[in-house]
C-alpha cells in the first residue's frame, strides 16, 4: 500500500549514496525525542497530569516514527501500570484532540490527460542536493522533461545538482513516472527541484481533490486508529500464559542445582505474573478508552463476544437469529477461551458495564446481546466444572451489575493531593456525624430502656 512505499521515498531523492552523517543525525534526534517522552511519562501522576500532558502534546511529531514512539511508549506504560489506565486514557484523548493532522503527511498532485488528481504519502524526507534555480515551478518541470528527452536518462540520476541549505519543500508532483519535489528559498523567488523514480497508485487509489486525499490520510493515520491497532494486536495474542509455560518447560533443568531450580521457578512465576498483568492492563485500558468515547461500543461487543467464544454472524456477514427472528449469539468452537479469557471479560465488564448498558450512542443490537452475555455468565457461575476462583469472580461481577456497577467496597484509585485532601475532609465530617449520632442514640437508648423497665 501507500504507507509501505513511503519508506522507499524517504531514502533520498537525487543523493548519489547514503548519507551516513544525515542518518546518524536523524537517529540522534529520535533518541532525544524518546528520552523526552519517557521523562514526561515517568513523572506523570494525577497531580502532574495537566502540566505534563501539555508538554507531551506539544512534542513536534515530525515523522511516523515519532508518532509510533509516542503511542508505543504510552502503551507500554499502561501495560506496566494498569492502575493508571484512566490517567493514560485521558492523556490519549488529549493527544488525539490536539492532533487532527500530522505534518509528515503530504499530498502529491498527478497531472495527466485524465485531469488533475491526488494521492498521499508520509515521511517524505527533504533532499540535500537540488536542480536549479528556476524562475517558477513550471520551468522546473520543463527542465526535467527536456533533460530526460535529451539524455535518455531513465531515472534522472545524472541531472547536475547543487547544494542549497535552507530550502523549503513547497509542492509534490507526480510527473513522467517520477516524484518531483519542488523547493523554494526562504528569502527569494527562485525555485529548485529533485526527482525520484516512482510508481504512482492505480486510478482507484487517486482522489479528486487535495482535501479528499488528506481526509483519507488522516483517517488512516489518526492517533486513535493507530492506538486501537496496538490494543487489538495485544488483545488477539492467544494462549499467552501457555506460551510462557512452554518457554520455561523447554529449559533443561536436569543439571541445575537446587538454588538454580529455585531461581528458575521464581523466574517462571514472575514471567507469568508480568504476562497476566499485561493482559489485564490492556483490557482495562480498552475499557477506559471506551469510557472516554475514543472507542465505539461495537468494539466492546466484539471484545466481549471474543472472550466468551461467541459469534453474531456467519461467514457471509449474515446475523444469526432465533426462532422468533431476534438476533442471537452462537458458540464458536474455533475461538479458544480459558480462565484468563473469563478473568479479562470480568475486568472489562466491570470497567465498562454501566456505560455500555446506558450508552446513548450504542448500537441497537446491543440490547439483544447484553442479556445473552449475562445468561452465559449466570450459567458459568453455577458450573461446578469451573475452578472455584472463576465461579466466584463471575458471581462478583453479577452482584456488581445487580448493584448498578457500584462496588460494595472502595476500589484503590490514583488521586491527586487535592482529591486526597477533599476525601479526608469528607471522611472526617462523616466520622464526626456518626460519632454525634452514636452519642445521641446511646443516651436516648439507655434512658429509654430504663424508663421502659420502670413502666
Short mmCIF file of N, CA and C in Angstrom, two decimals, residues 11 36 41 49 62 72 90 97 103 108 150 169 182 188 216 245 254 269 282 285 297 336 338 374 387 446 454:
data_model
loop_
_atom_site.label_atom_id
_atom_site.label_comp_id
_atom_site.label_asym_id
_atom_site.label_seq_id
_atom_site.Cartn_x
_atom_site.Cartn_y
_atom_site.Cartn_z
N UNK A 11 14.35 7.60 1.28
CA UNK A 11 15.77 7.25 1.26
C UNK A 11 16.60 8.17 0.36
N UNK A 36 12.84 12.39 25.89
CA UNK A 36 11.90 13.44 26.33
C UNK A 36 10.52 12.85 26.65
N UNK A 41 6.52 10.79 30.79
CA UNK A 41 5.66 9.69 31.25
C UNK A 41 6.07 9.17 32.62
N UNK A 49 -0.61 15.73 35.99
CA UNK A 49 -1.17 15.43 34.67
C UNK A 49 -1.33 16.67 33.80
N UNK A 62 7.23 14.95 13.89
CA UNK A 62 7.75 15.24 12.56
C UNK A 62 7.73 14.04 11.63
N UNK A 72 3.64 3.77 21.32
CA UNK A 72 4.25 2.59 21.94
C UNK A 72 4.68 2.87 23.37
N UNK A 90 -6.95 9.39 29.47
CA UNK A 90 -7.14 10.84 29.40
C UNK A 90 -6.02 11.48 28.59
N UNK A 97 -7.18 14.78 20.46
CA UNK A 97 -7.92 16.02 20.22
C UNK A 97 -7.01 17.12 19.69
N UNK A 103 2.12 16.75 10.32
CA UNK A 103 2.93 17.46 9.33
C UNK A 103 3.69 16.55 8.37
N UNK A 108 0.29 14.55 -3.13
CA UNK A 108 1.04 14.59 -4.40
C UNK A 108 0.03 14.83 -5.52
N UNK A 150 16.62 14.62 -23.81
CA UNK A 150 17.90 14.84 -24.49
C UNK A 150 18.94 13.79 -24.11
N UNK A 169 10.40 22.66 1.26
CA UNK A 169 9.61 21.82 0.36
C UNK A 169 8.21 22.43 0.25
N UNK A 182 9.31 20.02 -5.25
CA UNK A 182 9.57 21.42 -5.54
C UNK A 182 10.01 22.15 -4.27
N UNK A 188 13.88 34.30 -1.24
CA UNK A 188 13.95 34.67 -2.66
C UNK A 188 12.80 34.02 -3.43
N UNK A 216 -8.59 11.18 3.82
CA UNK A 216 -8.35 9.74 3.89
C UNK A 216 -7.04 9.44 4.61
N UNK A 245 4.56 -20.88 29.82
CA UNK A 245 4.75 -22.23 30.40
C UNK A 245 5.63 -23.07 29.50
N UNK A 254 17.78 -30.61 34.24
CA UNK A 254 18.36 -31.81 34.87
C UNK A 254 19.67 -31.54 35.59
N UNK A 269 7.47 -17.80 37.60
CA UNK A 269 6.34 -17.17 38.27
C UNK A 269 6.27 -15.68 37.95
N UNK A 282 -4.16 -4.30 29.39
CA UNK A 282 -4.67 -3.96 28.06
C UNK A 282 -6.19 -3.91 28.04
N UNK A 285 -7.44 -0.87 29.84
CA UNK A 285 -7.17 0.32 29.04
C UNK A 285 -8.19 0.45 27.92
N UNK A 297 -19.01 1.43 20.97
CA UNK A 297 -19.49 0.26 21.70
C UNK A 297 -19.37 -1.04 20.89
N UNK A 336 -10.67 -19.99 20.93
CA UNK A 336 -10.19 -20.60 22.17
C UNK A 336 -10.44 -19.67 23.34
N UNK A 338 -10.31 -19.54 27.82
CA UNK A 338 -9.77 -20.21 29.00
C UNK A 338 -10.06 -19.35 30.22
N UNK A 374 -24.92 -12.07 29.83
CA UNK A 374 -25.11 -12.37 31.24
C UNK A 374 -25.80 -13.71 31.47
N UNK A 387 -13.19 -23.84 37.85
CA UNK A 387 -12.46 -23.60 39.10
C UNK A 387 -13.24 -22.64 39.99
N UNK A 446 -30.31 4.28 76.34
CA UNK A 446 -30.18 3.83 77.72
C UNK A 446 -31.31 4.37 78.58
N UNK A 454 -39.09 0.60 84.01
CA UNK A 454 -39.88 1.04 85.14
C UNK A 454 -41.35 0.93 84.85
#
